Short mmCIF file of C-alpha atoms and ligand atoms in Angstrom, two decimals:
data_model
loop_
_atom_site.label_atom_id
_atom_site.label_comp_id
_atom_site.label_asym_id
_atom_site.label_seq_id
_atom_site.Cartn_x
_atom_site.Cartn_y
_atom_site.Cartn_z
CA MET D 1 -9.09 -11.70 24.42
CA THR D 2 -12.28 -9.80 23.03
CA ARG D 3 -12.67 -6.71 25.90
CA PRO D 4 -16.36 -5.58 25.18
CA VAL D 5 -16.43 -1.28 24.88
CA ASP D 6 -18.07 -0.76 27.26
CA ASP D 7 -15.78 -2.41 29.66
CA ILE D 8 -12.04 -0.13 28.86
CA PRO D 9 -11.20 2.86 31.17
CA GLU D 10 -11.20 5.82 29.81
CA ALA D 11 -11.46 9.13 31.67
CA THR D 12 -11.22 11.81 29.15
CA PRO D 13 -14.61 12.30 27.15
CA PRO D 14 -15.46 11.43 23.86
CA ALA D 15 -15.89 16.13 23.04
CA THR D 16 -12.41 16.59 25.45
CA ILE D 17 -10.14 14.32 22.38
CA ALA D 18 -11.78 16.14 20.39
CA GLU D 19 -11.29 19.16 21.27
CA TRP D 20 -7.35 18.71 22.12
CA ASP D 21 -7.16 16.83 18.56
CA ARG D 22 -8.63 20.39 16.90
CA GLN D 23 -5.39 21.35 20.07
CA PHE D 24 -2.51 19.38 19.49
CA VAL D 25 -2.54 16.55 17.06
CA TRP D 26 -1.13 17.79 13.01
CA HIS D 27 -2.96 14.23 11.08
CA PRO D 28 -0.77 13.37 8.34
CA PHE D 29 -2.16 13.68 4.34
CA THR D 30 -4.85 16.43 6.05
CA GLN D 31 -6.35 20.17 5.94
CA HIS D 32 -6.47 21.19 8.40
CA ALA D 33 -8.24 24.56 7.85
CA LEU D 34 -11.01 21.82 6.79
CA TRP D 35 -10.83 18.99 9.89
CA ASN D 36 -10.75 21.30 12.46
CA GLN D 37 -13.77 22.26 11.01
CA ARG D 38 -15.62 19.42 12.06
CA ASP D 39 -16.20 16.68 15.20
CA PRO D 40 -14.07 13.87 14.23
CA LEU D 41 -14.60 9.79 14.95
CA ILE D 42 -13.14 7.91 17.93
CA ILE D 43 -12.09 4.78 17.24
CA VAL D 44 -11.67 2.86 20.63
CA ALA D 45 -11.46 -0.54 19.79
CA GLY D 46 -11.92 -3.18 17.26
CA GLU D 47 -12.90 -6.30 15.75
CA ARG D 48 -12.55 -8.61 13.08
CA GLU D 49 -13.33 -6.90 9.92
CA PHE D 50 -14.42 -4.11 12.60
CA VAL D 51 -13.59 -1.12 14.03
CA ILE D 52 -15.33 0.49 17.05
CA ASP D 53 -15.90 4.16 17.92
CA ALA D 54 -16.02 6.42 21.22
CA HIS D 55 -20.17 6.14 21.29
CA GLY D 56 -19.96 2.30 20.28
CA ARG D 57 -21.06 2.44 16.86
CA ARG D 58 -19.39 -0.43 14.80
CA TYR D 59 -17.94 0.34 11.04
CA ILE D 60 -16.65 -2.06 8.58
CA ASP D 61 -12.71 -0.63 8.05
CA GLY D 62 -13.35 -0.31 4.50
CA HIS D 63 -9.70 0.82 3.35
CA SER D 64 -7.51 -1.85 6.48
CA SER D 65 -6.73 0.77 8.78
CA LEU D 66 -5.73 2.08 5.69
CA TRP D 67 -4.44 -1.17 3.50
CA CYS D 68 -2.28 -2.90 6.48
CA ASN D 69 -5.08 -5.26 8.13
CA LEU D 70 -5.60 -8.57 7.42
CA HIS D 71 -6.76 -10.74 10.13
CA GLY D 72 -8.84 -8.37 11.70
CA HIS D 73 -8.78 -6.39 14.07
CA ASN D 74 -7.94 -7.60 17.91
CA HIS D 75 -7.14 -11.20 17.12
CA PRO D 76 -7.01 -13.39 19.75
CA HIS D 77 -3.68 -15.17 17.95
CA ILE D 78 -1.87 -11.71 17.17
CA ASN D 79 -1.83 -10.54 20.37
CA LYS D 80 -1.45 -13.57 22.71
CA ALA D 81 2.30 -14.28 20.42
CA ILE D 82 2.23 -10.52 20.91
CA ALA D 83 0.87 -10.06 24.95
CA GLU D 84 3.88 -13.26 25.61
CA GLN D 85 6.21 -11.52 23.02
CA LEU D 86 6.26 -8.74 26.13
CA GLY D 87 6.48 -10.80 28.98
CA ARG D 88 9.93 -12.19 27.44
CA ILE D 89 11.17 -8.83 25.55
CA ALA D 90 9.47 -5.63 23.86
CA HIS D 91 13.08 -4.76 22.40
CA SER D 92 16.75 -6.15 21.70
CA THR D 93 18.66 -4.49 18.43
CA LEU D 94 20.27 -6.06 15.19
CA LEU D 95 23.09 -4.20 15.53
CA GLY D 96 25.53 -6.90 17.70
CA LEU D 97 22.99 -8.72 18.58
CA THR D 98 20.25 -10.35 17.43
CA SER D 99 17.03 -12.47 18.73
CA PRO D 100 14.82 -15.73 17.81
CA PRO D 101 11.86 -13.59 17.20
CA ALA D 102 14.10 -11.15 13.68
CA VAL D 103 15.67 -14.52 12.29
CA ARG D 104 12.66 -16.94 12.44
CA LEU D 105 10.41 -14.12 11.08
CA ALA D 106 13.78 -13.78 8.06
CA LYS D 107 14.24 -17.36 7.29
CA HIS D 108 10.04 -17.93 7.25
CA LEU D 109 9.66 -14.13 4.77
CA VAL D 110 13.03 -16.32 2.22
CA GLU D 111 10.56 -19.57 1.93
CA LEU D 112 7.29 -17.60 1.64
CA ALA D 113 9.18 -14.84 -1.21
CA PRO D 114 9.09 -15.25 -4.52
CA PRO D 115 12.81 -17.60 -4.74
CA GLY D 116 16.00 -16.37 -4.93
CA LEU D 117 15.21 -13.23 -3.31
CA THR D 118 17.63 -14.65 0.08
CA LYS D 119 17.97 -12.21 2.95
CA VAL D 120 15.82 -10.15 4.94
CA PHE D 121 16.84 -6.28 6.14
CA PHE D 122 15.02 -5.66 8.76
CA SER D 123 13.43 -1.56 9.44
CA ASP D 124 10.16 0.50 10.46
CA ASP D 125 7.88 1.59 6.99
CA GLY D 126 7.01 0.92 4.14
CA SER D 127 8.89 4.35 3.17
CA THR D 128 12.27 3.35 4.68
CA SER D 129 11.90 -0.83 3.37
CA VAL D 130 12.37 1.74 -0.36
CA GLU D 131 14.91 4.47 1.08
CA VAL D 132 17.08 0.97 1.77
CA ALA D 133 16.62 -0.66 -1.73
CA CYS D 134 17.19 2.50 -3.60
CA LYS D 135 20.96 2.86 -1.45
CA MET D 136 21.26 -0.71 -1.58
CA ALA D 137 21.45 -0.82 -4.91
CA TYR D 138 22.76 2.31 -5.32
CA ALA D 139 25.35 1.35 -3.07
CA HIS D 140 25.74 -2.10 -5.31
CA TRP D 141 26.43 -0.81 -8.13
CA HIS D 142 29.13 1.29 -6.44
CA HIS D 143 30.87 -1.28 -4.45
CA ARG D 144 31.11 -2.64 -7.97
CA GLY D 145 33.53 -0.80 -9.37
CA GLN D 146 29.98 1.00 -11.93
CA PRO D 147 29.68 4.39 -9.23
CA GLN D 148 28.24 6.53 -12.68
CA ARG D 149 24.79 4.09 -11.90
CA ASP D 150 23.14 6.71 -9.86
CA THR D 151 19.43 7.27 -11.89
CA PHE D 152 16.74 4.97 -11.19
CA VAL D 153 13.83 4.63 -13.21
CA ALA D 154 10.03 5.21 -11.25
CA PHE D 155 6.63 5.32 -12.83
CA ARG D 156 4.85 8.12 -13.66
CA HIS D 157 1.99 8.60 -10.35
CA ALA D 158 3.95 6.14 -8.51
CA TYR D 159 3.87 6.44 -4.96
CA HIS D 160 6.30 4.64 -2.75
CA GLY D 161 6.49 6.57 0.85
CA ASP D 162 7.30 10.53 2.10
CA THR D 163 10.81 10.18 3.27
CA LEU D 164 12.60 11.87 0.83
CA GLY D 165 14.14 9.30 -1.43
CA ALA D 166 10.56 7.79 -1.41
CA VAL D 167 9.82 10.87 -3.11
CA SER D 168 11.90 10.94 -4.99
CA VAL D 169 10.89 7.68 -7.00
CA GLY D 170 7.51 9.14 -6.22
CA GLY D 171 5.43 10.63 -9.63
CA ILE D 172 2.10 11.38 -7.42
CA ASP D 173 2.34 15.19 -8.63
CA LEU D 174 0.10 17.14 -5.50
CA PHE D 175 2.45 15.24 -3.23
CA HIS D 176 5.15 15.21 -4.27
CA ASN D 177 6.59 18.22 -6.27
CA VAL D 178 6.88 21.01 -3.88
CA TYR D 179 9.94 19.23 -3.13
CA GLN D 180 11.50 18.92 -6.53
CA PRO D 181 15.01 20.51 -5.83
CA LEU D 182 15.60 18.33 -2.65
CA LEU D 183 15.54 14.85 -4.15
CA PHE D 184 18.02 12.58 -6.55
CA LYS D 185 17.79 11.67 -10.33
CA THR D 186 15.42 9.89 -10.98
CA ARG D 187 14.08 9.03 -15.07
CA ARG D 188 9.94 8.68 -15.75
CA ALA D 189 8.36 5.75 -17.43
CA ASP D 190 4.74 5.48 -18.44
CA SER D 191 2.51 3.96 -16.22
CA PRO D 192 -0.01 1.88 -17.30
CA TYR D 193 -2.60 3.91 -16.82
CA CYS D 194 -5.61 2.33 -19.00
CA TYR D 195 -8.26 4.14 -18.40
CA ARG D 196 -6.64 6.96 -19.14
CA CYS D 197 -3.83 6.18 -21.97
CA GLU D 198 -1.36 8.80 -23.02
CA ARG D 199 -1.48 7.05 -26.45
CA GLY D 200 -5.25 6.58 -26.61
CA LYS D 201 -4.40 2.30 -26.78
CA SER D 202 -6.73 -0.64 -25.37
CA PRO D 203 -4.98 -3.01 -23.04
CA THR D 204 -5.74 -5.69 -25.43
CA THR D 205 -4.51 -4.71 -28.09
CA CYS D 206 -1.53 -2.29 -28.05
CA GLY D 207 0.83 -4.77 -26.95
CA LEU D 208 1.93 -3.06 -23.29
CA ALA D 209 3.66 -0.39 -25.28
CA CYS D 210 3.68 1.89 -23.01
CA ALA D 211 6.72 -0.89 -21.32
CA ASN D 212 8.34 -0.42 -24.79
CA THR D 213 9.28 3.10 -23.92
CA LEU D 214 11.35 1.75 -20.95
CA ASP D 215 12.92 -0.89 -23.60
CA THR D 216 14.31 3.09 -25.50
CA LEU D 217 14.69 3.88 -22.68
CA LEU D 218 17.20 1.89 -20.91
CA ARG D 219 19.14 1.39 -24.08
CA GLU D 220 19.78 4.35 -24.44
CA SER D 221 21.03 5.20 -20.85
CA ALA D 222 21.66 1.53 -18.99
CA GLY D 223 24.90 2.44 -18.07
CA CYS D 224 23.70 5.54 -15.64
CA ILE D 225 20.51 3.83 -14.11
CA ALA D 226 20.75 2.02 -10.80
CA ALA D 227 17.26 0.26 -10.49
CA VAL D 228 13.70 0.77 -11.82
CA ILE D 229 10.88 0.29 -9.32
CA ILE D 230 7.64 -0.99 -10.06
CA GLU D 231 4.06 -0.82 -7.51
CA PRO D 232 3.49 -4.63 -9.39
CA LEU D 233 0.30 -5.05 -11.28
CA ILE D 234 -1.48 -1.80 -9.04
CA GLN D 235 -0.22 1.87 -8.43
CA CYS D 236 -2.41 1.20 -5.26
CA ALA D 237 -1.63 4.56 -4.02
CA ALA D 238 -2.46 6.94 -7.67
CA GLY D 239 -5.77 5.62 -7.51
CA MET D 240 -5.59 1.95 -7.98
CA LEU D 241 -3.89 1.79 -11.05
CA THR D 242 -4.57 -1.76 -12.05
CA ALA D 243 -1.63 -3.18 -14.86
CA PRO D 244 -2.61 -5.32 -17.99
CA SER D 245 -1.39 -8.69 -17.62
CA GLY D 246 1.88 -9.43 -18.41
CA HIS D 247 3.05 -5.28 -17.57
CA LEU D 248 5.57 -7.01 -14.69
CA ALA D 249 7.25 -9.89 -16.82
CA ARG D 250 7.73 -6.90 -18.98
CA ILE D 251 8.93 -5.59 -17.04
CA ARG D 252 11.32 -8.02 -15.25
CA GLU D 253 12.51 -8.47 -18.91
CA LEU D 254 13.88 -5.29 -19.49
CA CYS D 255 15.56 -4.94 -16.39
CA SER D 256 17.36 -8.45 -16.88
CA ARG D 257 18.26 -7.68 -20.31
CA HIS D 258 20.13 -4.26 -19.83
CA ASP D 259 21.04 -5.63 -16.65
CA VAL D 260 19.60 -3.21 -14.32
CA LEU D 261 17.48 -4.06 -10.24
CA LEU D 262 14.25 -4.29 -10.34
CA ILE D 263 12.67 -3.83 -7.07
CA ALA D 264 9.00 -3.95 -6.46
CA ASP D 265 7.32 -2.66 -3.68
CA GLU D 266 5.52 -4.92 -2.62
CA VAL D 267 4.56 -3.14 0.67
CA ALA D 268 1.18 -2.08 -0.07
CA THR D 269 0.01 -5.48 -2.15
CA GLY D 270 2.57 -7.92 -0.11
CA PHE D 271 0.41 -10.59 2.18
CA GLY D 272 -2.64 -12.29 0.07
CA ARG D 273 -4.76 -8.80 -0.75
CA THR D 274 -3.91 -9.67 -4.94
CA GLY D 275 -5.09 -13.66 -3.47
CA ARG D 276 -1.63 -14.36 -3.52
CA MET D 277 0.79 -14.16 -1.02
CA PHE D 278 2.72 -11.28 -3.51
CA ALA D 279 1.66 -9.26 -6.39
CA CYS D 280 5.55 -10.96 -8.20
CA GLU D 281 4.08 -14.46 -8.63
CA HIS D 282 1.05 -13.72 -10.48
CA GLU D 283 3.92 -12.32 -12.96
CA ALA D 284 5.88 -15.69 -11.47
CA VAL D 285 8.78 -12.14 -11.09
CA THR D 286 11.86 -13.11 -8.73
CA PRO D 287 13.65 -8.68 -8.05
CA ASP D 288 16.39 -8.15 -6.72
CA LEU D 289 14.72 -6.35 -4.36
CA LEU D 290 11.16 -7.36 -2.22
CA CYS D 291 10.58 -4.03 0.21
CA LEU D 292 7.67 -5.57 2.46
CA SER D 293 5.51 -3.80 4.98
CA LYS D 294 1.76 -2.77 5.87
CA GLY D 295 -0.08 -6.27 6.34
CA LEU D 296 3.83 -7.72 7.01
CA THR D 297 2.36 -7.60 10.41
CA GLY D 298 -0.98 -7.81 10.32
CA GLY D 299 -0.74 -4.39 10.19
CA TYR D 300 -0.59 -4.40 14.21
CA LEU D 301 2.47 -2.99 14.93
CA PRO D 302 5.19 -0.98 12.11
CA LEU D 303 7.27 -3.67 10.66
CA ALA D 304 9.34 -3.44 7.64
CA ALA D 305 11.13 -5.95 5.60
CA THR D 306 13.69 -5.07 1.79
CA LEU D 307 14.22 -8.36 0.82
CA ALA D 308 17.87 -8.47 -1.12
CA THR D 309 18.78 -11.50 -3.34
CA GLU D 310 22.12 -13.13 -3.11
CA ARG D 311 24.03 -11.02 -5.59
CA VAL D 312 23.29 -7.62 -4.06
CA TYR D 313 24.03 -9.26 -0.92
CA ASP D 314 27.73 -10.57 -3.03
CA ALA D 315 28.64 -7.57 -2.85
CA PHE D 316 28.85 -5.21 -0.14
CA LEU D 317 31.07 -8.37 1.27
CA GLY D 318 34.73 -7.84 1.61
CA PRO D 319 37.63 -6.67 4.36
CA ILE D 320 36.29 -3.95 7.24
CA ASP D 321 38.55 -1.71 5.34
CA ALA D 322 37.38 -2.58 1.84
CA GLY D 323 34.77 0.20 2.66
CA LYS D 324 32.14 -2.00 1.71
CA THR D 325 29.86 -2.40 4.69
CA PHE D 326 26.16 -2.12 4.67
CA TYR D 327 26.44 1.76 7.22
CA HIS D 328 22.86 1.55 7.85
CA GLY D 329 19.78 0.56 10.08
CA HIS D 330 16.95 2.21 11.99
CA THR D 331 16.44 2.16 15.83
CA PHE D 332 13.72 -0.09 15.95
CA THR D 333 15.31 -2.87 13.51
CA GLY D 334 13.83 -6.13 13.37
CA ASN D 335 11.80 -5.01 16.63
CA ALA D 336 10.72 -8.11 18.40
CA LEU D 337 6.52 -7.05 19.20
CA GLY D 338 6.77 -6.19 15.47
CA CYS D 339 8.95 -9.32 14.69
CA ALA D 340 6.19 -11.94 16.74
CA ALA D 341 3.63 -9.82 15.48
CA ALA D 342 4.63 -10.73 11.33
CA LEU D 343 5.69 -14.10 12.97
CA ALA D 344 2.06 -14.69 14.10
CA SER D 345 0.13 -13.31 11.36
CA LEU D 346 1.69 -15.10 9.13
CA ASP D 347 0.84 -18.30 11.33
CA VAL D 348 -2.63 -17.73 11.09
CA PHE D 349 -2.32 -17.57 6.81
CA GLU D 350 -1.87 -21.09 8.24
CA GLN D 351 -4.16 -21.65 10.35
CA ASP D 352 -7.94 -19.75 8.40
CA ARG D 353 -6.30 -21.17 4.70
CA THR D 354 -6.31 -17.46 4.26
CA LEU D 355 -5.11 -17.59 0.62
CA ASP D 356 -7.51 -20.12 -0.20
CA ALA D 357 -11.49 -18.21 0.70
CA MET D 358 -9.95 -15.50 -1.41
CA PRO D 359 -11.06 -16.36 -4.65
CA ALA D 360 -15.28 -16.50 -4.08
CA LYS D 361 -14.85 -13.06 -1.52
CA ILE D 362 -12.72 -11.68 -4.68
CA GLU D 363 -15.08 -12.84 -8.03
CA LEU D 364 -18.65 -12.08 -5.38
CA MET D 365 -16.56 -8.43 -5.39
CA ARG D 366 -16.15 -8.32 -8.89
CA ARG D 367 -19.83 -9.44 -9.99
CA ALA D 368 -21.19 -6.43 -6.67
CA LEU D 369 -18.49 -4.05 -8.88
CA ALA D 370 -19.51 -5.05 -12.30
CA ALA D 371 -22.93 -4.39 -11.02
CA MET D 372 -21.95 -0.61 -10.07
CA ALA D 373 -20.44 -0.26 -13.70
CA THR D 374 -23.64 1.55 -14.95
CA ARG D 375 -24.10 3.85 -12.76
CA PRO D 376 -23.57 7.46 -14.90
CA HIS D 377 -20.54 8.98 -13.32
CA VAL D 378 -18.76 5.76 -12.88
CA GLY D 379 -16.69 6.42 -15.28
CA ASN D 380 -14.22 3.12 -14.51
CA ILE D 381 -13.57 0.13 -12.05
CA ARG D 382 -10.15 -1.38 -10.92
CA GLN D 383 -9.57 -4.06 -9.25
CA CYS D 384 -6.89 -6.65 -8.62
CA GLY D 385 -7.19 -9.26 -5.88
CA LEU D 386 -8.78 -7.39 -2.75
CA MET D 387 -9.05 -4.56 -3.74
CA ALA D 388 -10.50 -2.51 -6.40
CA GLY D 389 -10.64 1.91 -7.21
CA ILE D 390 -13.72 3.10 -8.39
CA GLU D 391 -13.00 6.10 -9.76
CA LEU D 392 -15.93 9.01 -10.26
CA VAL D 393 -15.73 11.01 -13.24
CA ARG D 394 -18.00 14.04 -14.32
CA ASN D 395 -18.88 12.76 -17.52
CA SER D 396 -18.04 8.90 -17.70
CA GLY D 397 -18.56 9.41 -21.90
CA THR D 398 -15.69 12.08 -21.96
CA ARG D 399 -14.21 10.97 -18.53
CA GLU D 400 -14.18 14.41 -17.96
CA PRO D 401 -13.32 14.28 -14.25
CA PHE D 402 -14.85 16.44 -11.39
CA VAL D 403 -12.56 19.13 -10.57
CA TYR D 404 -9.96 18.49 -6.85
CA GLY D 405 -11.75 20.71 -4.84
CA GLU D 406 -15.66 19.47 -4.97
CA GLN D 407 -14.96 16.90 -3.30
CA ILE D 408 -16.71 14.48 -4.21
CA GLY D 409 -14.96 11.56 -3.49
CA ALA D 410 -14.72 13.08 0.55
CA LYS D 411 -18.01 13.47 0.40
CA VAL D 412 -19.10 9.71 -1.02
CA CYS D 413 -16.91 8.08 2.56
CA ALA D 414 -18.22 11.28 4.73
CA ARG D 415 -22.15 9.56 4.09
CA ALA D 416 -20.13 6.46 4.21
CA VAL D 417 -20.10 6.75 7.69
CA ALA D 418 -22.94 7.38 7.99
CA HIS D 419 -24.09 3.89 6.95
CA GLY D 420 -21.66 2.05 9.05
CA VAL D 421 -18.36 2.02 6.67
CA ILE D 422 -15.04 3.24 6.20
CA ILE D 423 -12.80 4.46 3.47
CA ARG D 424 -11.14 6.80 2.56
CA PRO D 425 -11.22 8.60 -1.14
CA LEU D 426 -7.89 9.30 -4.35
CA ALA D 427 -9.23 12.10 -5.17
CA ASP D 428 -12.02 10.67 -6.56
CA VAL D 429 -11.61 6.98 -7.20
CA LEU D 430 -13.42 5.38 -4.22
CA VAL D 431 -10.62 2.67 -2.54
CA LEU D 432 -11.89 -0.26 -1.30
CA MET D 433 -9.61 -2.43 0.55
CA PRO D 434 -10.80 -4.77 3.62
CA PRO D 435 -9.25 -6.93 5.69
CA LEU D 436 -8.91 -10.52 4.45
CA CYS D 437 -10.44 -12.40 7.21
CA ILE D 438 -14.31 -10.10 5.88
CA THR D 439 -17.31 -12.46 6.02
CA GLU D 440 -18.68 -12.91 2.60
CA ALA D 441 -21.99 -11.24 3.95
CA ASN D 442 -20.01 -7.73 5.29
CA LEU D 443 -17.88 -7.91 1.42
CA GLU D 444 -21.77 -7.90 -0.06
CA ARG D 445 -22.85 -5.17 3.25
CA LEU D 446 -20.10 -2.56 1.88
CA LEU D 447 -20.42 -2.51 -1.69
CA THR D 448 -24.01 -2.07 -1.22
CA VAL D 449 -22.89 0.93 1.02
CA THR D 450 -20.36 2.72 -1.88
CA GLY D 451 -22.96 2.22 -4.73
CA ARG D 452 -25.97 3.88 -2.57
CA CYS D 453 -23.59 7.01 -1.25
CA ILE D 454 -22.50 7.74 -5.05
CA ASP D 455 -26.18 7.71 -5.84
CA GLU D 456 -27.28 10.38 -2.92
CA VAL D 457 -24.22 12.63 -3.32
CA LEU D 458 -24.36 12.82 -6.66
CA ASN D 459 -27.73 12.71 -6.79
CA GLU D 460 -27.83 15.52 -4.35
CA GLN D 461 -24.70 17.65 -6.63
CA GLN D 462 -25.36 16.50 -9.75
CA PRO D 463 -29.26 16.78 -10.50
CA ALA D 464 -29.01 17.56 -13.44
CA SER D 465 -26.62 15.29 -14.12
CA VAL D 466 -27.53 12.06 -12.89
CA ASP D 467 -30.81 11.71 -15.70
CA GLY D 468 -30.97 7.05 -15.76
CA LEU D 469 -29.88 6.63 -11.68
CA GLU D 470 -32.18 4.00 -10.69
C1 PLP H 501 2.01 2.91 1.62
C2 PLP H 501 2.81 2.45 1.37
C3 PLP H 501 4.38 3.25 1.31
C4 PLP H 501 4.69 4.16 2.22
O1 PLP H 501 4.71 3.75 3.66
P1 PLP H 501 4.75 3.75 4.35
O2 PLP H 501 4.08 2.68 6.14
O3 PLP H 501 3.24 4.18 4.63
O4 PLP H 501 5.64 4.39 4.90
C5 PLP H 501 4.88 2.40 0.34
N1 PLP H 501 4.68 2.36 -0.78
C6 PLP H 501 3.44 1.85 -1.63
C7 PLP H 501 3.20 1.06 -2.26
C8 PLP H 501 2.16 2.04 -0.39
O5 PLP H 501 1.48 1.72 -0.96
#
């Protein structure tokens, strides 16, 4: 199945692609005043945990092609499943019709998900899975005679996607502030960002003090709250902020006590990244609504699912003129190619015993990161499963950050490309999120290169303050 790069018919030379890119493409999360000055890295192929550029150079895909690839690129089993489905039909709709791949995938997801989640609603990407969850949560209360529950609770620094509903529950000022006037009502709960704890406490002794603010908020306002939305265990886009153990279970308990729905956004954490299939499993939590996307198809095709409990689903049942139908659906809902890829990805989990191989890789990552922690500008290292964030700071004693415009994180990642590794920072947090299939040797290399690039960039940038770098 794997084709050597040389065989790929590529009529357009790389220089022309670069030229046309600058001329015609508007890239996501990209300042084009900077982008247009550089030559873009053009990816033309992939193989296992590598992507391959237009000149045939191979790079470790250190961010899983933005957090979605699981079993590697060009995986024979997933390729075959997509090709076989393509030979039958690429897409038909779930509006008024059904199809085997969507049905089988829904059944499989219910069997894998935390117990109690019994219904699957398909959409296209992480953002739409969150839109669906928010609309379901609100309409569920509406249909139960509580339309005044029109407010959501989200965590500070949260990221749930870029459509306006997802932005409403987002909490990253840099991304979200501009759109404030367009958003629905959201209250903020404190984020468990222990390195910069607003209370100055330590995670070992704080007793989850930040979660207590949610208790207060819900005690005062539960009657107007539709749902609490959380990224379980780790707020990824905020800079890989890991929550202390017990935080998720505590949030679940508070939602149950105050009878508010809990939406778990596992768009990033789902499908093995934490070492278990879903992050919620680590604290035996069943949310009322569960959002899945990125890894759902093994990172091959855009597909998302929102899982709901029987209680949420039931609120939408009634005679047609009762107006309880969930009037929501996207054109490509339940796309057959996406569902076939997702089913194949779940097969690979079983065939390759993917989750069984995780503890050794997670431990290897933990040891390598621990060795990196002594570097002067490494302020804090946070790991959850096979995901990690390395927060670089100007002064690790005072935790003083670098100035955003200095682009230290971006410079380290640019250097990594020269060493055959692709990673992408969140401001000055270096994010490592390799495909689950990465070999231990290549995982080791990813970590070694990251450490070396930190040294190289900060040696040049901060000659006065790197005393002690080995
Ligand atoms: C990436 C992400 C989203 C948004 O997914 P898209 O597919 O980019 O719309 C939502 N929530 C979390 C936690 C994410 O990491």
